[in-house]
Amino acid sequence: MPEFICQLKQYRAAKGLTQQQLADLVHVRRETIMRLEKAQYNPSLKLAIDISRAVEQPIEKLFIFD
């Protein structure tokens, strides 16, 4: 099974967003963002796109399957 790497935390922090602020922007719970940042949750395509737009980074930089 491929390893899932999430680099969301660094890009979220660079935008000055808290987990709660990002969660509000993409309409999920803060816990979802927390689990994503810990690579404990694999996002749906729609959520990945929404997050990508919110932090203004390509999906490929945020979510990596090794």
mmCIF file of C-alpha atoms in Angstrom:
data_model
loop_
_atom_site.group_PDB
_atom_site.id
_atom_site.type_symbol
_atom_site.label_atom_id
_atom_site.label_comp_id
_atom_site.label_asym_id
_atom_site.label_seq_id
_atom_site.Cartn_x
_atom_site.Cartn_y
_atom_site.Cartn_z
ATOM 1 C CA MET A 1 0.000 0.000 0.000
ATOM 2 C CA PRO A 2 1.465 3.398 -0.946
ATOM 3 C CA GLU A 3 2.456 5.730 1.835
ATOM 4 C CA PHE A 4 0.425 8.922 2.141
ATOM 5 C CA ILE A 5 2.346 12.109 2.921
ATOM 6 C CA CYS A 6 0.542 15.340 3.666
ATOM 7 C CA GLN A 7 2.360 18.671 3.593
ATOM 8 C CA LEU A 8 -0.726 20.725 4.302
ATOM 9 C CA LYS A 9 0.429 22.067 7.672
ATOM 10 C CA GLN A 10 3.350 24.061 6.279
ATOM 11 C CA TYR A 11 1.271 25.617 3.494
ATOM 12 C CA ARG A 12 -1.640 26.364 5.835
ATOM 13 C CA ALA A 13 0.726 28.063 8.293
ATOM 14 C CA ALA A 14 2.372 30.034 5.477
ATOM 15 C CA LYS A 15 -1.068 31.439 4.593
ATOM 16 C CA GLY A 16 -1.562 32.404 8.255
ATOM 17 C CA LEU A 17 -4.556 30.100 8.661
ATOM 18 C CA THR A 18 -5.425 28.109 11.753
ATOM 19 C CA GLN A 19 -6.843 24.620 11.399
ATOM 20 C CA GLN A 20 -10.263 26.009 12.312
ATOM 21 C CA GLN A 21 -10.079 28.802 9.738
ATOM 22 C CA LEU A 22 -9.137 26.364 6.982
ATOM 23 C CA ALA A 23 -11.850 23.965 8.095
ATOM 24 C CA ASP A 24 -14.400 26.771 7.901
ATOM 25 C CA LEU A 25 -13.223 27.719 4.395
ATOM 26 C CA VAL A 26 -13.603 24.173 3.069
ATOM 27 C CA HIS A 27 -16.691 23.263 5.119
ATOM 28 C CA VAL A 28 -15.287 20.439 7.253
ATOM 29 C CA ARG A 29 -14.595 20.013 10.958
ATOM 30 C CA ARG A 30 -11.278 21.086 12.464
ATOM 31 C CA GLU A 31 -10.654 17.451 13.348
ATOM 32 C CA THR A 32 -10.655 16.581 9.648
ATOM 33 C CA ILE A 33 -7.862 19.093 9.005
ATOM 34 C CA MET A 34 -5.959 17.766 12.025
ATOM 35 C CA ARG A 35 -6.241 14.171 10.753
ATOM 36 C CA LEU A 36 -5.174 15.239 7.257
ATOM 37 C CA GLU A 37 -2.093 16.991 8.611
ATOM 38 C CA LYS A 38 -1.159 13.824 10.511
ATOM 39 C CA ALA A 39 -1.691 11.748 7.328
ATOM 40 C CA GLN A 40 -4.416 9.776 9.116
ATOM 41 C CA TYR A 41 -7.106 10.668 6.592
ATOM 42 C CA ASN A 42 -7.138 10.396 2.816
ATOM 43 C CA PRO A 43 -9.180 13.307 1.397
ATOM 44 C CA SER A 44 -11.812 13.037 -1.285
ATOM 45 C CA LEU A 45 -10.963 14.671 -4.592
ATOM 46 C CA LYS A 46 -13.398 17.512 -3.903
ATOM 47 C CA LEU A 47 -11.893 18.202 -0.478
ATOM 48 C CA ALA A 48 -8.360 18.070 -1.905
ATOM 49 C CA ILE A 49 -9.335 20.604 -4.592
ATOM 50 C CA ASP A 50 -11.052 22.883 -2.056
ATOM 51 C CA ILE A 51 -8.020 22.814 0.238
ATOM 52 C CA SER A 52 -5.673 23.371 -2.688
ATOM 53 C CA ARG A 53 -7.603 26.485 -3.673
ATOM 54 C CA ALA A 54 -7.778 27.750 -0.072
ATOM 55 C CA VAL A 55 -4.000 27.576 0.442
ATOM 56 C CA GLU A 56 -3.239 28.459 -3.186
ATOM 57 C CA GLN A 57 -1.011 25.448 -3.843
ATOM 58 C CA PRO A 58 -1.307 22.591 -6.336
ATOM 59 C CA ILE A 59 -2.731 19.355 -4.994
ATOM 60 C CA GLU A 60 0.535 17.610 -5.883
ATOM 61 C CA LYS A 61 2.405 19.741 -3.325
ATOM 62 C CA LEU A 62 -0.099 19.075 -0.555
ATOM 63 C CA PHE A 63 -0.852 15.374 -0.906
ATOM 64 C CA ILE A 64 1.832 12.912 -1.942
ATOM 65 C CA PHE A 65 1.435 9.177 -2.467
ATOM 66 C CA ASP A 66 4.855 7.577 -2.348
#
